[in-house]
């Protein structure tokens, strides 16, 4: 299984256009918004989330570019972890694709119909297939999911849908034994997640924030509840959970916020993550599992 990290930043990317914090005005390498491509054979590809940067990400990734026919593309489906705008706005950028399948939690499909009507908009262009997330197989890869949160996007806070609203994905290649776990949004360390990640070759883990107070300090917002409401466990919490675990699993942080000091390769926080045995891959990083 081939895995390409198309983007590794949280919503807004890094640097953010409207931010002049110390991070965004530094020389740290830029990152686009989080999205991943995976493939069983390197010919047909599937996406994990569709970021607002998806067009640039596709064009920067030769295996995802159109061809060989004038209107052919290697993209076949998109697996959404949730209905957040930074994970779904890219759907509109892909609206010219004649045939795509979107897998998403039922609550996310509800939001994309009744609150942010992406399904209606795209339906005016092409008749895609929209499926609630279930155990499935894509090109021989076995896909399972784990409900991890009932956090609703801001635009859908009035929805009465029971959820779950957020899932993690486990993608297993039976031909190689390789397994990818993708969990860019962890409000808590949910029940069952240890078993879900056990034996994985690579876990892409929520790295939005480094500490529980960084947003307050970086934005001079005195209300700590603002960061808490965003629904992301900080690295300082999860790093202690994954450090020194037995087995060959590689743990890598993605979905990094612009306030997160680990985006700077020269920071002590960046070094501490690497010293603990975890990884901080950049955009374009490829894995063979």
Tab-separated table of N, CA and C in Angstrom, residues 10 57 92 189 197 203 280:
chain	number	residue	atom	x	y	z
A	10	UNK	N	-3.464	21.890	10.146
A	10	UNK	CA	-4.867	22.000	10.538
A	10	UNK	C	-5.559	23.056	9.676
A	57	UNK	N	-2.661	20.347	-4.119
A	57	UNK	CA	-2.051	19.103	-3.642
A	57	UNK	C	-2.012	18.043	-4.739
A	92	UNK	N	-15.882	20.450	-3.286
A	92	UNK	CA	-16.362	21.375	-4.317
A	92	UNK	C	-15.316	21.589	-5.399
A	189	UNK	N	-8.895	10.303	24.113
A	189	UNK	CA	-8.360	9.009	23.674
A	189	UNK	C	-9.527	8.037	23.841
A	197	UNK	N	-5.723	0.641	16.942
A	197	UNK	CA	-4.396	0.975	16.426
A	197	UNK	C	-3.382	-0.145	16.594
A	203	UNK	N	0.475	4.999	12.325
A	203	UNK	CA	-0.679	5.720	12.853
A	203	UNK	C	-0.445	7.207	12.641
A	280	UNK	N	7.206	13.735	12.692
A	280	UNK	CA	6.510	14.959	12.284
A	280	UNK	C	6.724	15.155	10.784
